[in-house]
Amino acid sequence: MPGRPDRRLIAAGVACILVLVAMTLAWNYFHDWNSVSLPDENVGLKFFDNHDRLICTLLPDKEYVPVPLGRVAKSFQQALIATEDRSFYHHPGVNPESIIRALLANARAGHVVQGGSTITQQLVKNLYSGDSKRTVLLKLREAVQAIELDRRYQKNKILESYLNFVYFGRGTWGIESAAERYFARHASDLDLAQSAYLAGIVNAPTRLSTHKADAISRQHEVLDNMVEEHYITKDAASKAKAEKLVFKGAQTRFEHNAYYLNYVVELLKRENFSDDDLWNKGTRVFTNLDTSAQMLAAQTLTQGIKKAPPGVSQGALVSLSVKDGAVLAMVGGVGSYDKSPWNRATSVHTAGSAFKPFVYLSGLQTGVLKPDTTIYDAPLAIDIPGQEAYSPKNFDGKYLGPITIRKALALSRNTCAVRVTQAVTPQTVAETATKAGITSKLAPTLALGLGASAVSPLDIANSYATLARGGVRITPSFIRRVESKDKKVLRNYAPESIQVFDPEPVAEIVDAMQDVVQKGTGQKAKLFNRPVAGKTGTADGARDIWFIGFTPDTVTAVWGGNDKNTAIAGNQVTGGTIMAGIWQNYMTAFYKSHATPPGLFKAPENPLAEEIDQIHFLPQPAGIFDKITSFVTGDAPPPALAEPALKNQVEMPPLAPPIHKDFGTVSDHNSYPSLHHPDKAKKKFRFKKLFNKIINLF
């Protein structure tokens, strides 16, 4: 009926009166609501890199990158005020007119079409209410707290705090992080079009951050609002609307370093730093993080995994300093950290052949192996009580016969590694790896010689660093010191070192590991004019693929695989074909940005032999070439060394022909004779010539 009052408008008017009365009562009677303040500027956990430069500040649930108001583009400040709170500089924290206007507009529409919250009220919500259920009582409390904030602080201080805590979607809090995330620039460098775009997002960040067309439409509204408030001209607004925005999709400072920094937080918690220490006291943590190396690590790992065959969808990379164990970079996965926060760099994966250096080091340390010892690369089967015979195969299905330790390591021959593991006992191999720096549990079985146990990229990088230092182990170091907000040192972290191996056997192994890169399975890891030692690793079914390599100054471990731990098809999926390439790309870029002069590895006094020595064949328990009993528990003593015979008295066994198919269990009646098989001198001479010709082909 014309002229009849709209019941919804009457209800809205009554609601306005009730709100004002309620606020007055709350102000006078609920004094605890008045206890509100802006966050301390030193709130959060501050991280610094290895050059004492601030990386970022973390709060428990977000990255906090505070910037003073003077370092925020004026165009963004104006865009925000024109759109979110035009009377910001004039109201006392709440705006009754806006509340009434919003109530009336919503009443007319029959649903919410307009909000009445001021910037100050929104700040209170961000700081104190979060995702709490929106009730009348909560809104009333926020209004009272907004009035109190406005009473205590200057407007610009409130605006500055709001800009540092407002949400922009995509896990991004604060204007500095938003400017980096969307446009890869600082908040001070935003132009008018970019400012209007970001100011428009805060109204509905979850939706607008993922729907570009809606966000552009909202940007145009913001520009029109700025014209109405006389911040800009119509011409400037038109030009800004016509500007084609270029979205960089950049990561924030925390995301670049998320795996590393979250691991540091984990370490601090292990050392009994409380939540209050971490988040509320402005604690300053000085790390060993090299931000340049970290960015290179993330980029090269991501690019390498993208080019990898199907099935290799994830990876990890750890890089640390040989000198002091400082962890320079650690990337725990490929892709968005928010979607995949599991740190694969500190989680364990089957080591595969990357474990073999510890097998041969065990032999040299115990004296079971000599630098000129020869090992048979031939089929074998080993009886294990209650199980099927253990019959390891080489990756390529071929067998080379008698070869040197150097060649066995360079070409990653599985049968040789198992023979040595049997000779020194699996328990000894496990102890050697643990001394080097492996902290995960290692099963002392013969399969350990082929890396059947799981290790983390961090551990294996550190254990290889022990080799690079000549047998000196240093605990990996992420943190240099922790300070209070007033720069008082709370804790210093000095690397602890211990000599765990004799230097000479280590030097012999490192020298041989250079052959892995120069002419073995890791040739894709070669660096120009810089020595590299390393080892490839491929677990059963290529579920885990590795390359761990080091120069005299830096060790880097690279792992690849998938989170479901499924087998990966294809004979070319190995640590030497994929991970070695990623390693080479990372280290090449690393040395371009780090002016580190090439160093030299310490040369061994007695390098591992290049060619066959006919005296020092690897001694084995009786029947090693037939079926033998495995020292599964690792408690059997190592076999005694046989007395060396004169060269002209030693008979070489027949060379096993290359075998291109899988072997079953080798029977007791196999064709491999004992070491001292008698033969005629003429046949022996012919065999030696033939053997030397064949061996030179490899």
XYZ file of C-alpha atoms in Angstrom, residues 157-589:
433
model
C 49.722 4.109 13.338
C 46.413 2.258 13.117
C 46.520 2.358 9.318
C 50.109 1.070 9.294
C 49.202 -1.849 11.537
C 46.171 -2.656 9.391
C 48.256 -2.697 6.200
C 50.694 -5.139 7.780
C 48.008 -7.570 8.990
C 45.280 -7.453 6.330
C 44.725 -10.636 4.303
C 45.132 -10.639 0.505
C 44.285 -14.263 -0.250
C 46.584 -17.097 -1.367
C 48.076 -17.330 2.118
C 49.377 -13.770 1.945
C 49.191 -11.331 4.856
C 50.317 -7.709 4.737
C 50.847 -5.298 1.873
C 54.578 -5.981 1.449
C 54.021 -9.721 1.010
C 51.057 -9.058 -1.287
C 53.095 -6.740 -3.513
C 55.780 -9.422 -3.770
C 53.264 -12.228 -4.323
C 51.199 -10.588 -7.063
C 53.626 -8.223 -8.773
C 57.131 -9.203 -7.547
C 57.859 -5.724 -6.238
C 57.968 -3.795 -2.973
C 54.884 -2.070 -1.590
C 56.607 1.270 -2.132
C 56.842 0.600 -5.885
C 53.186 -0.171 -6.634
C 51.645 1.920 -9.398
C 48.038 3.166 -9.415
C 46.564 0.182 -11.270
C 48.348 -2.319 -9.010
C 47.350 -0.393 -5.886
C 43.678 -0.377 -6.886
C 43.798 -4.088 -7.699
C 45.216 -5.039 -4.286
C 42.940 -2.622 -2.415
C 39.954 -4.258 -4.068
C 40.957 -7.752 -2.982
C 40.735 -7.120 0.783
C 36.925 -7.007 0.621
C 36.692 -10.703 -0.345
C 40.255 -12.063 -0.491
C 39.506 -15.767 -0.867
C 37.244 -15.278 -3.879
C 38.919 -12.311 -5.555
C 42.444 -13.725 -5.274
C 41.417 -16.687 -7.429
C 38.925 -15.047 -9.842
C 40.835 -12.516 -11.893
C 37.848 -11.184 -13.851
C 35.956 -10.363 -10.648
C 39.091 -8.789 -9.184
C 39.521 -6.554 -12.247
C 35.881 -5.478 -11.989
C 36.471 -4.654 -8.336
C 39.622 -2.724 -9.290
C 37.522 -0.485 -11.559
C 35.148 0.221 -8.656
C 38.115 1.194 -6.486
C 39.403 3.604 -9.141
C 35.941 5.188 -9.414
C 35.894 5.588 -5.626
C 39.266 7.356 -5.771
C 37.864 9.774 -8.352
C 34.848 10.493 -6.114
C 37.160 11.224 -3.194
C 39.300 13.494 -5.410
C 42.443 11.408 -4.974
C 42.859 11.017 -8.737
C 41.392 12.440 -11.941
C 39.044 10.624 -14.310
C 41.831 10.553 -16.878
C 44.211 8.862 -14.433
C 41.509 6.334 -13.572
C 40.905 5.574 -17.253
C 44.607 5.001 -17.884
C 44.849 2.717 -14.851
C 41.829 0.706 -16.036
C 43.450 0.293 -19.439
C 46.782 -0.870 -18.016
C 47.425 -4.558 -18.582
C 48.524 -5.974 -15.266
C 51.381 -8.471 -15.314
C 51.052 -11.016 -12.538
C 54.341 -12.586 -11.490
C 52.980 -15.251 -9.184
C 56.109 -14.814 -7.096
C 56.750 -16.559 -3.806
C 56.989 -14.588 -0.602
C 60.216 -14.424 1.389
C 59.050 -17.187 3.676
C 57.925 -19.474 0.858
C 61.344 -19.264 -0.792
C 62.830 -20.594 2.431
C 59.895 -22.418 4.022
C 61.425 -25.883 4.398
C 64.602 -24.484 5.901
C 62.963 -22.015 8.297
C 60.286 -24.413 9.520
C 63.019 -26.925 10.290
C 64.811 -24.232 12.292
C 61.603 -23.650 14.285
C 61.453 -27.397 14.912
C 65.056 -27.379 16.170
C 64.333 -24.458 18.508
C 61.345 -26.272 19.972
C 63.508 -29.351 20.562
C 65.850 -27.115 22.521
C 63.017 -26.035 24.814
C 62.273 -22.604 23.397
C 58.648 -22.033 24.413
C 55.889 -20.679 22.178
C 56.123 -17.446 24.118
C 59.858 -17.255 23.368
C 59.255 -17.899 19.693
C 56.247 -15.755 18.873
C 55.804 -13.026 21.479
C 59.247 -11.761 22.414
C 60.758 -10.653 19.128
C 63.395 -13.399 19.262
C 66.084 -13.064 16.580
C 67.483 -16.225 14.958
C 70.688 -15.969 12.923
C 70.854 -18.906 10.527
C 73.364 -20.362 8.072
C 70.841 -19.998 5.249
C 72.365 -18.690 2.030
C 69.311 -17.113 0.371
C 70.990 -17.067 -3.037
C 71.845 -20.775 -2.835
C 68.354 -21.549 -1.543
C 66.704 -19.856 -4.508
C 69.019 -21.612 -6.961
C 68.329 -24.938 -5.270
C 64.559 -24.494 -5.551
C 64.758 -23.393 -9.178
C 67.083 -26.125 -10.436
C 65.280 -28.864 -8.516
C 61.884 -27.756 -9.842
C 63.149 -27.526 -13.416
C 64.857 -30.910 -13.198
C 61.841 -32.732 -11.775
C 59.582 -31.201 -14.441
C 61.834 -32.706 -17.130
C 62.071 -36.090 -15.402
C 60.227 -39.166 -16.731
C 56.694 -39.898 -15.491
C 56.746 -41.191 -11.956
C 59.459 -38.835 -10.746
C 57.246 -36.100 -9.339
C 59.086 -34.982 -6.218
C 62.582 -34.202 -5.073
C 64.774 -32.739 -2.363
C 68.118 -30.968 -2.252
C 70.506 -30.230 0.610
C 73.698 -28.221 0.240
C 76.207 -27.644 3.019
C 79.676 -26.281 3.639
C 82.531 -28.759 3.971
C 84.469 -26.377 6.207
C 82.043 -26.061 9.105
C 78.921 -28.095 8.312
C 76.796 -24.997 7.747
C 73.617 -25.956 5.876
C 73.468 -23.404 3.065
C 70.263 -24.563 1.376
C 67.557 -27.123 1.985
C 64.596 -27.680 -0.333
C 62.196 -30.337 0.881
C 59.906 -30.607 -2.116
C 58.724 -29.347 -5.477
C 55.627 -27.155 -5.804
C 53.664 -25.072 -3.325
C 54.815 -25.453 0.261
C 51.265 -24.836 1.501
C 50.014 -27.818 -0.499
C 52.957 -30.071 0.302
C 54.713 -29.103 3.558
C 56.252 -32.559 4.094
C 60.019 -32.073 4.215
C 61.553 -34.761 2.011
C 65.053 -33.470 2.777
C 64.795 -34.603 6.400
C 62.653 -37.685 5.714
C 64.245 -41.028 4.884
C 64.384 -42.742 1.488
C 66.095 -45.958 0.406
C 69.756 -45.111 -0.204
C 70.544 -47.498 -3.038
C 74.075 -47.455 -4.403
C 74.759 -44.073 -2.810
C 75.581 -46.163 0.263
C 78.465 -48.057 -1.360
C 81.298 -45.672 -0.375
C 80.737 -46.754 3.239
C 81.047 -50.408 2.205
C 84.470 -49.947 0.634
C 85.590 -47.554 3.362
C 84.730 -50.280 5.889
C 86.975 -52.694 4.017
C 89.887 -50.266 3.865
C 89.490 -49.175 7.504
C 89.505 -52.763 8.785
C 92.301 -53.951 6.509
C 90.089 -56.488 4.743
C 90.712 -54.501 1.572
C 93.998 -53.143 0.312
C 94.311 -50.413 -2.332
C 95.213 -53.057 -4.937
C 92.654 -55.689 -3.923
C 90.727 -57.298 -6.776
C 87.064 -58.267 -6.394
C 85.007 -60.643 -8.523
C 82.044 -59.160 -10.329
C 80.174 -62.413 -10.920
C 76.809 -63.965 -10.037
C 76.395 -65.286 -6.522
C 73.722 -66.647 -4.247
C 73.883 -66.491 -0.471
C 71.925 -68.735 1.860
C 69.970 -66.926 4.573
C 68.371 -69.212 7.165
C 64.613 -69.367 6.750
C 64.617 -67.318 3.553
C 65.272 -67.702 -0.135
C 68.891 -67.421 -1.162
C 70.029 -63.826 -1.570
C 71.120 -63.347 -5.179
C 71.909 -59.707 -5.998
C 72.076 -58.630 -9.637
C 73.898 -55.811 -11.358
C 71.748 -53.048 -12.790
C 72.759 -53.767 -16.375
C 72.534 -57.553 -16.029
C 76.213 -57.910 -16.985
C 79.255 -59.123 -15.057
C 82.839 -57.990 -15.598
C 84.796 -60.655 -13.754
C 87.785 -59.593 -11.619
C 87.934 -55.800 -11.233
C 89.592 -53.278 -8.935
C 87.882 -51.533 -6.022
C 88.134 -48.297 -7.970
C 86.266 -49.747 -10.947
C 83.740 -51.561 -8.762
C 82.828 -48.247 -7.124
C 82.928 -46.157 -10.304
C 80.682 -48.583 -12.197
C 78.530 -49.346 -9.126
C 78.802 -53.146 -9.335
C 76.321 -54.696 -6.919
C 77.909 -58.121 -6.574
C 81.225 -56.580 -5.556
C 79.595 -54.459 -2.851
C 77.830 -57.515 -1.429
C 81.065 -59.546 -1.382
C 82.821 -56.796 0.552
C 79.867 -56.428 2.937
C 80.076 -60.176 3.583
C 83.813 -59.973 4.201
C 83.740 -57.080 6.685
C 80.288 -58.010 8.141
C 77.140 -55.926 7.689
C 77.403 -54.661 11.263
C 80.762 -53.067 10.476
C 79.293 -51.341 7.422
C 76.431 -50.006 9.549
C 78.881 -48.704 12.150
C 80.965 -46.993 9.470
C 77.930 -45.199 8.034
C 76.790 -44.152 11.499
C 80.226 -42.761 12.305
C 80.127 -40.787 9.069
C 76.854 -39.104 10.029
C 73.893 -41.358 9.209
C 71.420 -41.135 12.109
C 68.606 -43.392 10.856
C 68.425 -47.056 11.873
C 70.414 -49.352 9.581
C 69.536 -53.037 9.298
C 72.806 -55.066 9.505
C 72.096 -57.446 6.632
C 73.949 -58.116 3.408
C 71.441 -55.950 1.539
C 72.791 -52.982 3.486
C 75.786 -53.077 1.154
C 73.421 -52.116 -1.672
C 71.751 -49.368 0.353
C 68.613 -51.276 1.353
C 68.179 -49.099 4.442
C 66.640 -45.635 4.325
C 68.513 -42.396 4.944
C 67.615 -38.725 4.658
C 69.200 -36.358 2.122
C 70.406 -34.245 5.050
C 72.134 -37.208 6.695
C 73.780 -38.532 3.563
C 74.985 -35.052 2.600
C 76.563 -34.727 6.025
C 78.131 -38.196 5.869
C 79.697 -37.390 2.488
C 80.968 -34.141 4.019
C 82.797 -36.303 6.559
C 84.600 -37.936 3.634
C 85.359 -34.555 2.071
C 86.993 -33.448 5.351
C 89.283 -36.453 5.519
C 87.268 -38.345 8.120
C 86.216 -35.440 10.349
C 82.513 -35.418 11.266
C 80.705 -32.162 12.060
C 77.047 -31.983 13.036
C 75.046 -30.107 10.366
C 74.504 -26.533 11.493
C 71.385 -24.484 10.736
C 71.657 -21.861 13.489
C 74.592 -19.630 14.419
C 73.084 -17.807 17.380
C 69.811 -16.721 18.980
C 69.286 -13.210 20.357
C 66.585 -11.413 22.297
C 64.824 -8.427 20.721
C 67.323 -6.103 22.438
C 70.187 -8.063 20.796
C 71.313 -9.918 23.892
C 72.801 -13.303 22.908
C 70.652 -16.099 24.319
C 72.539 -18.996 22.773
C 75.587 -19.495 20.556
C 76.032 -22.498 18.288
C 79.614 -23.590 17.621
C 80.163 -26.593 15.323
C 81.608 -29.641 17.074
C 84.040 -31.797 15.122
C 85.494 -35.248 15.738
C 87.953 -37.364 13.756
C 86.032 -40.590 13.158
C 88.154 -42.244 10.422
C 91.816 -42.582 9.588
C 92.568 -39.977 6.899
C 94.371 -42.309 4.473
C 91.514 -44.767 3.734
C 89.150 -41.804 3.388
C 91.508 -40.128 0.920
C 91.639 -43.375 -1.054
C 87.832 -43.537 -1.240
C 87.466 -39.851 -2.175
C 90.068 -40.310 -4.902
C 88.091 -43.268 -6.282
C 84.799 -41.360 -6.017
C 86.203 -38.829 -8.469
C 86.254 -41.656 -11.024
C 82.488 -42.029 -10.530
C 82.144 -38.557 -12.043
C 85.005 -38.694 -14.524
C 84.320 -42.084 -16.100
C 81.654 -43.869 -14.101
C 77.916 -43.635 -13.492
C 77.944 -39.954 -12.498
C 79.483 -38.316 -15.550
C 76.601 -35.840 -15.905
C 77.816 -34.180 -12.711
C 81.139 -32.984 -14.134
C 82.068 -29.368 -13.410
C 84.411 -27.346 -15.571
C 87.835 -26.801 -13.986
C 86.763 -28.020 -10.543
C 87.270 -31.481 -8.963
C 84.127 -33.413 -8.078
C 83.703 -36.651 -6.136
C 80.353 -38.341 -5.741
C 78.113 -41.349 -6.074
C 74.896 -42.185 -7.843
C 72.128 -44.192 -6.215
C 69.106 -46.038 -7.578
C 66.897 -48.063 -5.252
C 64.893 -51.114 -6.325
C 62.401 -50.179 -9.036
C 63.902 -46.683 -9.190
C 61.636 -45.711 -6.292
C 64.433 -43.513 -5.006
C 67.128 -41.999 -7.196
C 70.113 -40.037 -5.921
C 73.231 -38.151 -6.674
C 75.417 -36.932 -3.848
C 78.519 -35.056 -4.872
C 81.088 -32.769 -3.359
C 83.890 -30.413 -4.221
C 86.599 -29.515 -1.709
C 84.289 -26.810 -0.287
C 80.623 -27.800 -0.828
C 78.535 -30.985 -0.547
C 75.139 -31.304 -2.234
C 72.711 -34.226 -2.091
C 69.835 -34.524 -4.567
C 67.003 -37.048 -4.228
C 64.095 -37.798 -6.562
C 61.074 -40.070 -6.516
C 57.394 -39.814 -5.637
C 55.399 -39.588 -2.433
C 53.586 -42.884 -3.046
C 56.923 -44.733 -3.246
C 55.855 -46.521 -6.407
C 58.265 -48.079 -8.881
C 59.237 -45.971 -11.875
C 59.307 -47.567 -15.308
C 62.245 -47.206 -17.658
C 65.846 -48.367 -17.682
C 67.106 -44.797 -17.953
C 65.619 -43.681 -14.627
C 68.750 -43.641 -12.469
C 70.543 -41.251 -10.198
C 73.178 -40.831 -12.886
C 70.728 -39.789 -15.598
C 68.462 -37.373 -13.706
C 69.777 -36.391 -10.290
C 73.366 -35.935 -11.468
C 72.099 -33.460 -14.053
C 70.177 -31.488 -11.424
C 73.262 -31.523 -9.207
C 75.437 -30.207 -12.040
C 72.979 -27.418 -12.879
C 72.728 -26.335 -9.256
C 76.455 -26.397 -8.568
C 77.265 -24.559 -11.804
C 74.838 -21.783 -10.860
